[in-house]
mmCIF file of C-alpha atoms in Angstrom:
data_model
loop_
_atom_site.group_PDB
_atom_site.id
_atom_site.type_symbol
_atom_site.label_atom_id
_atom_site.label_comp_id
_atom_site.label_asym_id
_atom_site.label_seq_id
_atom_site.Cartn_x
_atom_site.Cartn_y
_atom_site.Cartn_z
ATOM 1 C CA MET A 29 -20.132 5.554 -2.615
ATOM 2 C CA THR A 30 -21.408 5.185 0.864
ATOM 3 C CA THR A 31 -20.395 8.268 3.099
ATOM 4 C CA ALA A 32 -17.925 7.849 6.179
ATOM 5 C CA LEU A 33 -21.288 9.167 8.172
ATOM 6 C CA GLU A 34 -23.110 6.390 6.817
ATOM 7 C CA ALA A 35 -20.490 3.387 7.373
ATOM 8 C CA PRO A 36 -20.590 1.313 10.308
ATOM 9 C CA PRO A 37 -18.383 2.785 13.394
ATOM 10 C CA LEU A 38 -14.811 1.978 12.037
ATOM 11 C CA GLY A 39 -13.050 1.434 15.750
ATOM 12 C CA PRO A 40 -15.420 -2.258 16.312
ATOM 13 C CA LEU A 41 -15.595 -2.404 12.551
ATOM 14 C CA LEU A 42 -11.775 -3.165 12.452
ATOM 15 C CA ASP A 43 -11.763 -5.550 15.253
ATOM 16 C CA ASP A 44 -14.259 -7.846 13.740
ATOM 17 C CA LEU A 45 -12.837 -7.701 10.649
ATOM 18 C CA VAL A 46 -9.404 -9.162 11.942
ATOM 19 C CA LEU A 47 -10.994 -11.126 14.585
ATOM 20 C CA SER A 48 -12.970 -12.390 11.313
ATOM 21 C CA HIS A 49 -9.984 -12.851 8.991
ATOM 22 C CA ARG A 50 -6.763 -13.435 10.918
ATOM 23 C CA PRO A 51 -5.551 -16.766 9.434
ATOM 24 C CA ARG A 52 -6.136 -19.731 11.676
ATOM 25 C CA HIS A 53 -4.203 -22.225 9.660
ATOM 26 C CA GLU A 54 -0.860 -22.081 7.848
ATOM 27 C CA THR A 55 -2.103 -21.562 4.364
ATOM 28 C CA GLY A 56 -0.440 -19.424 1.351
ATOM 29 C CA SER A 57 3.248 -19.727 0.120
ATOM 30 C CA VAL A 58 5.588 -16.823 1.272
ATOM 31 C CA PRO A 59 8.457 -15.834 -2.145
ATOM 32 C CA ALA A 60 11.218 -18.480 -2.558
ATOM 33 C CA ASN A 61 13.718 -15.129 -3.242
ATOM 34 C CA ILE A 62 13.180 -13.472 -0.411
ATOM 35 C CA PRO A 63 13.993 -15.733 2.449
ATOM 36 C CA PHE A 64 13.777 -13.366 5.720
ATOM 37 C CA LEU A 65 9.568 -13.286 4.704
ATOM 38 C CA ALA A 66 9.546 -17.475 5.982
ATOM 39 C CA LYS A 67 10.426 -16.075 9.347
ATOM 40 C CA VAL A 68 7.024 -13.880 9.601
ATOM 41 C CA PRO A 69 4.323 -16.003 11.384
ATOM 42 C CA TYR A 70 2.143 -16.812 9.286
ATOM 43 C CA ASN A 71 -0.482 -15.334 11.600
ATOM 44 C CA SER A 72 0.267 -12.111 11.721
ATOM 45 C CA PHE A 73 -2.562 -9.615 10.926
ATOM 46 C CA GLY A 74 -3.359 -6.086 10.914
ATOM 47 C CA MET A 75 -5.745 -3.439 9.462
ATOM 48 C CA ALA A 76 -5.646 0.126 9.908
ATOM 49 C CA ILE A 77 -7.748 3.276 8.503
ATOM 50 C CA ALA A 78 -6.574 6.596 8.072
ATOM 51 C CA THR A 79 -9.447 9.167 7.164
ATOM 52 C CA THR A 80 -9.406 12.740 5.391
ATOM 53 C CA SER A 81 -11.067 13.948 8.934
ATOM 54 C CA GLY A 82 -7.768 13.461 10.510
ATOM 55 C CA GLN A 83 -8.828 9.939 12.220
ATOM 56 C CA VAL A 84 -6.732 6.978 12.563
ATOM 57 C CA PHE A 85 -8.356 3.335 13.101
ATOM 58 C CA SER A 86 -6.991 0.408 13.371
ATOM 59 C CA SER A 87 -6.720 -2.982 15.201
ATOM 60 C CA GLY A 88 -4.927 -6.466 15.482
ATOM 61 C CA ASP A 89 -0.540 -5.953 14.631
ATOM 62 C CA ALA A 90 -1.635 -2.419 13.404
ATOM 63 C CA ASP A 91 1.768 -0.916 14.877
ATOM 64 C CA VAL A 92 3.876 -4.511 13.495
ATOM 65 C CA PRO A 93 6.608 -2.758 11.031
ATOM 66 C CA PHE A 94 6.890 -5.225 8.054
ATOM 67 C CA SER A 95 8.868 -5.076 4.714
ATOM 68 C CA ILE A 96 6.292 -2.972 2.564
ATOM 69 C CA GLN A 97 8.534 -4.324 -0.730
ATOM 70 C CA SER A 98 6.108 -3.129 -4.001
ATOM 71 C CA ILE A 99 4.191 -0.608 -2.422
ATOM 72 C CA SER A 100 7.410 1.256 -2.048
ATOM 73 C CA LYS A 101 6.413 1.785 -6.378
ATOM 74 C CA VAL A 102 3.187 3.401 -5.055
ATOM 75 C CA PHE A 103 4.965 6.534 -3.124
ATOM 76 C CA THR A 104 8.668 6.468 -6.129
ATOM 77 C CA LEU A 105 5.794 7.388 -8.632
ATOM 78 C CA ALA A 106 4.502 9.898 -6.533
ATOM 79 C CA MET A 107 7.765 10.859 -6.195
ATOM 80 C CA ALA A 108 8.904 11.116 -9.829
ATOM 81 C CA LEU A 109 5.752 12.510 -10.933
ATOM 82 C CA ARG A 110 5.831 15.616 -8.878
ATOM 83 C CA GLY A 111 9.539 16.777 -10.068
ATOM 84 C CA ASP A 112 8.538 15.369 -13.677
ATOM 85 C CA THR A 113 6.936 19.004 -14.932
ATOM 86 C CA THR A 114 7.621 17.757 -18.931
ATOM 87 C CA GLY A 115 6.112 14.614 -18.753
ATOM 88 C CA THR A 116 9.418 12.627 -19.499
ATOM 89 C CA LEU A 117 8.532 9.942 -17.097
ATOM 90 C CA TRP A 118 5.234 9.129 -19.323
ATOM 91 C CA THR A 119 7.897 8.438 -22.781
ATOM 92 C CA ARG A 120 9.469 5.794 -20.298
ATOM 93 C CA VAL A 121 7.101 4.042 -19.395
ATOM 94 C CA LEU A 122 3.021 3.547 -20.102
ATOM 95 C CA ARG A 123 0.080 3.487 -18.217
ATOM 96 C CA GLU A 124 -1.723 -0.217 -19.521
ATOM 97 C CA PRO A 125 -2.073 -3.386 -17.084
ATOM 98 C CA SER A 126 0.458 -6.128 -18.325
ATOM 99 C CA GLY A 127 -1.291 -9.336 -18.982
ATOM 100 C CA THR A 128 2.193 -11.301 -17.674
ATOM 101 C CA ALA A 129 3.519 -11.958 -14.214
ATOM 102 C CA PHE A 130 5.457 -8.200 -12.883
ATOM 103 C CA ASN A 131 8.986 -9.140 -13.628
ATOM 104 C CA SER A 132 8.337 -10.859 -17.214
ATOM 105 C CA LEU A 133 11.255 -10.527 -19.204
ATOM 106 C CA VAL A 134 9.790 -11.692 -22.579
ATOM 107 C CA GLN A 135 7.427 -8.608 -22.460
ATOM 108 C CA LEU A 136 10.165 -5.984 -22.210
ATOM 109 C CA GLU A 137 11.787 -7.716 -24.762
ATOM 110 C CA VAL A 138 8.317 -7.755 -27.344
ATOM 111 C CA GLU A 139 7.692 -4.132 -26.529
ATOM 112 C CA HIS A 140 11.536 -2.371 -27.026
ATOM 113 C CA GLY A 141 12.019 -2.086 -22.893
ATOM 114 C CA ILE A 142 8.603 -0.016 -22.643
ATOM 115 C CA PRO A 143 7.898 -1.180 -19.359
ATOM 116 C CA ARG A 144 3.404 -1.547 -19.725
ATOM 117 C CA ASN A 145 3.486 0.129 -16.064
ATOM 118 C CA PRO A 146 5.111 1.769 -13.150
ATOM 119 C CA PHE A 147 4.427 -0.890 -10.902
ATOM 120 C CA ILE A 148 5.382 -4.295 -12.806
ATOM 121 C CA ASN A 149 9.522 -4.100 -11.675
ATOM 122 C CA ALA A 150 10.604 -3.186 -14.612
ATOM 123 C CA GLY A 151 8.561 -0.094 -14.729
ATOM 124 C CA ALA A 152 9.989 0.295 -11.427
ATOM 125 C CA LEU A 153 13.090 0.320 -11.936
ATOM 126 C CA VAL A 154 12.353 3.458 -14.777
ATOM 127 C CA VAL A 155 10.553 5.361 -12.272
ATOM 128 C CA THR A 156 13.767 4.158 -9.768
ATOM 129 C CA ASP A 157 16.131 5.063 -12.193
ATOM 130 C CA HIS A 158 14.391 8.616 -12.852
ATOM 131 C CA LEU A 159 14.316 9.589 -9.456
ATOM 132 C CA MET A 160 18.290 9.041 -9.686
ATOM 133 C CA GLU A 161 18.835 12.128 -11.806
ATOM 134 C CA GLU A 162 18.458 13.883 -8.387
ATOM 135 C CA THR A 163 20.136 11.789 -6.077
ATOM 136 C CA SER A 164 22.329 9.084 -6.317
ATOM 137 C CA ASP A 165 20.795 7.305 -3.165
ATOM 138 C CA ALA A 166 17.019 7.120 -3.882
ATOM 139 C CA ALA A 167 15.797 4.926 -1.741
ATOM 140 C CA THR A 168 16.789 7.200 1.454
ATOM 141 C CA GLN A 169 15.122 10.055 -0.531
ATOM 142 C CA LEU A 170 11.510 7.650 -0.494
ATOM 143 C CA LEU A 171 12.082 7.085 3.488
ATOM 144 C CA ARG A 172 12.209 10.778 4.100
ATOM 145 C CA PHE A 173 9.284 11.140 2.058
ATOM 146 C CA LEU A 174 7.749 8.380 4.082
ATOM 147 C CA THR A 175 8.415 9.393 7.359
ATOM 148 C CA ALA A 176 7.159 12.583 7.014
ATOM 149 C CA GLU A 177 3.720 11.654 5.589
ATOM 150 C CA ALA A 178 3.197 9.174 8.273
ATOM 151 C CA GLY A 179 4.354 11.481 10.218
ATOM 152 C CA SER A 180 6.457 9.467 12.617
ATOM 153 C CA VAL A 181 10.080 8.090 12.737
ATOM 154 C CA GLY A 182 9.231 4.339 12.910
ATOM 155 C CA PRO A 183 10.158 4.183 9.022
ATOM 156 C CA PHE A 184 13.648 2.300 8.113
ATOM 157 C CA ILE A 185 14.949 0.409 5.780
ATOM 158 C CA ASP A 186 16.379 -2.949 6.395
ATOM 159 C CA GLU A 187 19.226 -3.170 6.205
ATOM 160 C CA ALA A 188 20.138 -6.682 6.482
ATOM 161 C CA ALA A 189 17.188 -7.783 4.632
ATOM 162 C CA ALA A 190 18.056 -5.728 1.516
ATOM 163 C CA SER A 191 21.572 -7.219 0.905
ATOM 164 C CA SER A 192 20.118 -10.393 1.221
ATOM 165 C CA GLU A 193 16.857 -9.841 -1.465
ATOM 166 C CA LEU A 194 19.739 -8.187 -3.583
ATOM 167 C CA SER A 195 21.534 -11.444 -3.483
ATOM 168 C CA GLY A 196 18.417 -13.344 -5.365
ATOM 169 C CA SER A 197 17.366 -10.561 -8.125
ATOM 170 C CA SER A 198 19.042 -11.825 -11.247
ATOM 171 C CA ARG A 199 15.943 -10.726 -12.428
ATOM 172 C CA ASN A 200 16.060 -7.589 -11.420
ATOM 173 C CA LEU A 201 18.932 -7.237 -12.706
ATOM 174 C CA ALA A 202 18.356 -8.980 -15.999
ATOM 175 C CA LEU A 203 15.534 -6.748 -16.360
ATOM 176 C CA ALA A 204 17.287 -3.538 -15.645
ATOM 177 C CA HIS A 205 20.357 -4.784 -18.110
ATOM 178 C CA PHE A 206 17.775 -5.363 -20.747
ATOM 179 C CA LEU A 207 16.471 -1.538 -20.091
ATOM 180 C CA LYS A 208 19.835 -0.411 -20.315
ATOM 181 C CA ASP A 209 20.026 -2.295 -23.435
ATOM 182 C CA PHE A 210 17.462 -0.712 -24.427
ATOM 183 C CA GLY A 211 18.094 2.935 -23.654
ATOM 184 C CA ASN A 212 15.947 3.070 -21.161
ATOM 185 C CA LEU A 213 18.072 3.136 -18.097
ATOM 186 C CA LYS A 214 20.300 6.023 -17.615
ATOM 187 C CA ARG A 215 22.478 4.912 -14.545
ATOM 188 C CA THR A 216 23.869 1.180 -14.322
ATOM 189 C CA ALA A 217 21.913 -1.470 -13.803
ATOM 190 C CA GLU A 218 23.572 -2.920 -10.443
ATOM 191 C CA SER A 219 23.061 0.655 -9.016
ATOM 192 C CA VAL A 220 19.384 1.000 -10.489
ATOM 193 C CA VAL A 221 18.574 -2.637 -8.586
ATOM 194 C CA GLU A 222 20.169 -1.638 -5.003
ATOM 195 C CA ASN A 223 18.120 1.178 -4.792
ATOM 196 C CA TYR A 224 15.221 -0.288 -5.864
ATOM 197 C CA VAL A 225 15.383 -3.509 -3.406
ATOM 198 C CA ARG A 226 16.270 -1.191 -0.981
ATOM 199 C CA GLN A 227 12.793 0.869 -1.108
ATOM 200 C CA CYS A 228 11.326 -2.412 -1.650
ATOM 201 C CA SER A 229 12.961 -3.264 2.025
ATOM 202 C CA ILE A 230 11.717 -0.325 3.545
ATOM 203 C CA MET A 231 9.937 -1.211 7.224
ATOM 204 C CA MET A 232 6.516 0.196 8.121
ATOM 205 C CA SER A 233 3.404 -0.529 10.384
ATOM 206 C CA CYS A 234 -0.862 -0.459 8.589
ATOM 207 C CA VAL A 235 -0.969 2.967 10.321
ATOM 208 C CA GLU A 236 1.836 4.126 9.199
ATOM 209 C CA LEU A 237 1.588 3.272 5.460
ATOM 210 C CA ALA A 238 -2.789 4.092 6.240
ATOM 211 C CA LYS A 239 -1.252 7.705 7.098
ATOM 212 C CA ALA A 240 1.514 8.419 4.206
ATOM 213 C CA GLY A 241 -0.668 7.453 1.385
ATOM 214 C CA LEU A 242 -3.789 9.800 2.913
ATOM 215 C CA PHE A 243 -2.248 12.259 0.114
ATOM 216 C CA LEU A 244 -3.541 10.023 -2.312
ATOM 217 C CA ALA A 245 -7.530 10.063 -0.831
ATOM 218 C CA ARG A 246 -7.011 14.345 -0.385
ATOM 219 C CA GLU A 247 -6.636 14.899 -4.165
ATOM 220 C CA GLY A 248 -2.792 14.962 -3.814
ATOM 221 C CA GLN A 249 -2.655 16.572 -0.822
ATOM 222 C CA GLY A 250 -0.764 16.109 2.025
ATOM 223 C CA ARG A 251 0.372 15.998 6.017
ATOM 224 C CA LEU A 252 2.797 19.479 5.262
ATOM 225 C CA GLY A 253 0.874 20.200 2.121
ATOM 226 C CA PRO A 254 0.436 19.902 -1.417
ATOM 227 C CA VAL A 255 2.400 16.315 -3.209
ATOM 228 C CA LEU A 256 0.250 15.516 -5.937
ATOM 229 C CA SER A 257 -1.905 17.931 -8.331
ATOM 230 C CA PRO A 258 -5.541 16.450 -8.138
ATOM 231 C CA SER A 259 -5.188 15.342 -11.100
ATOM 232 C CA ASP A 260 -1.853 13.963 -11.176
ATOM 233 C CA ALA A 261 -3.474 12.427 -7.059
ATOM 234 C CA LYS A 262 -6.348 11.080 -9.491
ATOM 235 C CA ARG A 263 -3.966 9.304 -12.167
ATOM 236 C CA VAL A 264 -2.314 7.765 -9.721
ATOM 237 C CA GLY A 265 -5.294 6.333 -8.099
ATOM 238 C CA SER A 266 -5.835 4.538 -11.537
ATOM 239 C CA ILE A 267 -3.113 3.280 -12.477
ATOM 240 C CA MET A 268 -3.794 1.350 -8.898
ATOM 241 C CA LEU A 269 -6.503 0.180 -9.833
ATOM 242 C CA THR A 270 -5.843 -1.016 -13.469
ATOM 243 C CA CYS A 271 -1.800 -2.621 -12.286
ATOM 244 C CA GLY A 272 -1.729 -2.078 -8.362
ATOM 245 C CA MET A 273 -2.533 -5.816 -7.291
ATOM 246 C CA TYR A 274 -0.161 -7.744 -10.268
ATOM 247 C CA ASP A 275 -2.277 -10.760 -12.351
ATOM 248 C CA ALA A 276 -5.695 -10.078 -10.208
ATOM 249 C CA ALA A 277 -6.026 -6.306 -10.864
ATOM 250 C CA GLY A 278 -9.554 -7.205 -12.352
ATOM 251 C CA GLU A 279 -10.794 -10.162 -9.866
ATOM 252 C CA PHE A 280 -9.363 -7.308 -7.189
ATOM 253 C CA ALA A 281 -11.805 -4.510 -8.691
ATOM 254 C CA TYR A 282 -14.675 -7.170 -8.724
ATOM 255 C CA ARG A 283 -14.159 -7.754 -4.755
ATOM 256 C CA VAL A 284 -13.097 -4.752 -3.226
ATOM 257 C CA GLY A 285 -13.773 -1.887 -6.207
ATOM 258 C CA LEU A 286 -11.017 0.235 -4.671
ATOM 259 C CA PRO A 287 -7.629 0.948 -6.248
ATOM 260 C CA GLY A 288 -5.026 -0.779 -4.691
ATOM 261 C CA LYS A 289 -1.389 -1.992 -4.410
ATOM 262 C CA SER A 290 0.349 -4.818 -3.152
ATOM 263 C CA GLY A 291 3.025 -6.516 -2.053
ATOM 264 C CA VAL A 292 4.700 -9.342 -1.690
ATOM 265 C CA GLY A 293 5.762 -8.701 2.453
ATOM 266 C CA GLY A 294 1.669 -9.131 2.455
ATOM 267 C CA GLY A 295 0.795 -5.681 2.719
ATOM 268 C CA ILE A 296 -2.078 -4.268 0.565
ATOM 269 C CA LEU A 297 -2.658 0.113 0.527
ATOM 270 C CA VAL A 298 -6.173 0.894 -0.653
ATOM 271 C CA ILE A 299 -7.318 4.357 -1.079
ATOM 272 C CA VAL A 300 -11.329 5.239 -0.761
ATOM 273 C CA PRO A 301 -11.191 8.800 -2.774
ATOM 274 C CA GLY A 302 -12.307 11.400 -0.584
ATOM 275 C CA GLU A 303 -12.708 9.548 2.535
ATOM 276 C CA CYS A 304 -9.736 7.460 3.457
ATOM 277 C CA ALA A 305 -6.765 5.446 3.199
ATOM 278 C CA ILE A 306 -6.770 2.061 4.146
ATOM 279 C CA CYS A 307 -3.717 -0.906 4.927
ATOM 280 C CA VAL A 308 -4.416 -4.075 5.851
ATOM 281 C CA TRP A 309 -1.121 -6.746 6.240
ATOM 282 C CA SER A 310 -1.258 -10.302 6.279
ATOM 283 C CA PRO A 311 1.774 -12.136 5.329
ATOM 284 C CA ARG A 312 1.022 -15.209 3.562
ATOM 285 C CA LEU A 313 -0.170 -14.462 -0.544
ATOM 286 C CA ASP A 314 -2.130 -16.072 -3.318
ATOM 287 C CA ALA A 315 -0.768 -17.754 -6.051
ATOM 288 C CA LYS A 316 -1.207 -14.251 -7.831
ATOM 289 C CA GLY A 317 1.434 -12.604 -4.872
ATOM 290 C CA ASN A 318 -1.343 -10.954 -2.913
ATOM 291 C CA SER A 319 -2.277 -11.038 0.182
ATOM 292 C CA LEU A 320 -5.357 -14.057 0.724
ATOM 293 C CA ALA A 321 -6.457 -12.434 4.429
ATOM 294 C CA GLY A 322 -5.890 -9.284 3.433
ATOM 295 C CA THR A 323 -7.817 -9.795 0.094
ATOM 296 C CA ALA A 324 -10.413 -11.240 1.954
ATOM 297 C CA ALA A 325 -10.556 -8.558 4.132
ATOM 298 C CA LEU A 326 -10.807 -5.713 1.844
ATOM 299 C CA ALA A 327 -13.782 -6.790 0.403
ATOM 300 C CA ASP A 328 -15.576 -7.423 3.150
ATOM 301 C CA LEU A 329 -14.643 -4.029 4.453
ATOM 302 C CA SER A 330 -16.090 -2.796 1.566
ATOM 303 C CA ASP A 331 -19.244 -4.867 1.216
ATOM 304 C CA ARG A 332 -20.276 -3.669 4.879
ATOM 305 C CA THR A 333 -18.902 0.300 4.257
ATOM 306 C CA GLY A 334 -20.271 0.959 0.250
ATOM 307 C CA TRP A 335 -16.993 2.207 -0.419
ATOM 308 C CA SER A 336 -16.568 1.439 -3.920
ATOM 309 C CA VAL A 337 -15.226 3.582 -7.259
ATOM 310 C CA PHE A 338 -18.109 1.508 -9.009
#
């Protein structure tokens, strides 16, 4: 792996990437079931890098808050693992790529209510249910965690957006009812889905997300102390690499070569172990639900820095 000292100066590099990859035309799509995401300007584009040495580099719209959506699943998984001393979570959710849509009902039924991984919707619902053993308001607990790790009071739950998204959450409710029927959900389906949607509706900037995810590049060491053991931090990274980009995890590994997790709000969080955490945001998505311009910029960044786990 190329080290930070060998990489090009990161400030000018990010400026060049933003200039090169900011969308000039309205291409791609936005999720039809989350109407407020369609209101975000198509040419929004930001990038931020938080390094393990404490530096932060950013460019473009890196300070503009956006809906983190499924990027939240990285942090809920970390929180669940931190409190799971008996390994119970891994009896309820697997660690395999799904090979099907992130909200597939068919796969969940065929596999008797055990989701393939914690980053598809069914798996994330199980993780949320696990967190709700400690508090009925797991979304607010996540918000506090993100605020602490980002070192910022900026993150917030967009309650209006959450309410709008919840009204279109019939499939997530169906997944939750399947899980409940198979005995893999302890709380009510409605309460788990409400918490899940609220955690996805957290608003953060690229800078805040890069800083919040930095513990995964520092062997689990967070801003205020240990978040995960080095072993668990490594394993979260491995699940990001194999399962973090919906059905395009293999393509992302081929093009970028780093653990990543995307969200349909257009954000992607990427970890360079031992070096930094990176966040890119561009709201228009490809057919798999990942940011078009964001993925291209990360592939360019990986080529130009040599950062890769391969």
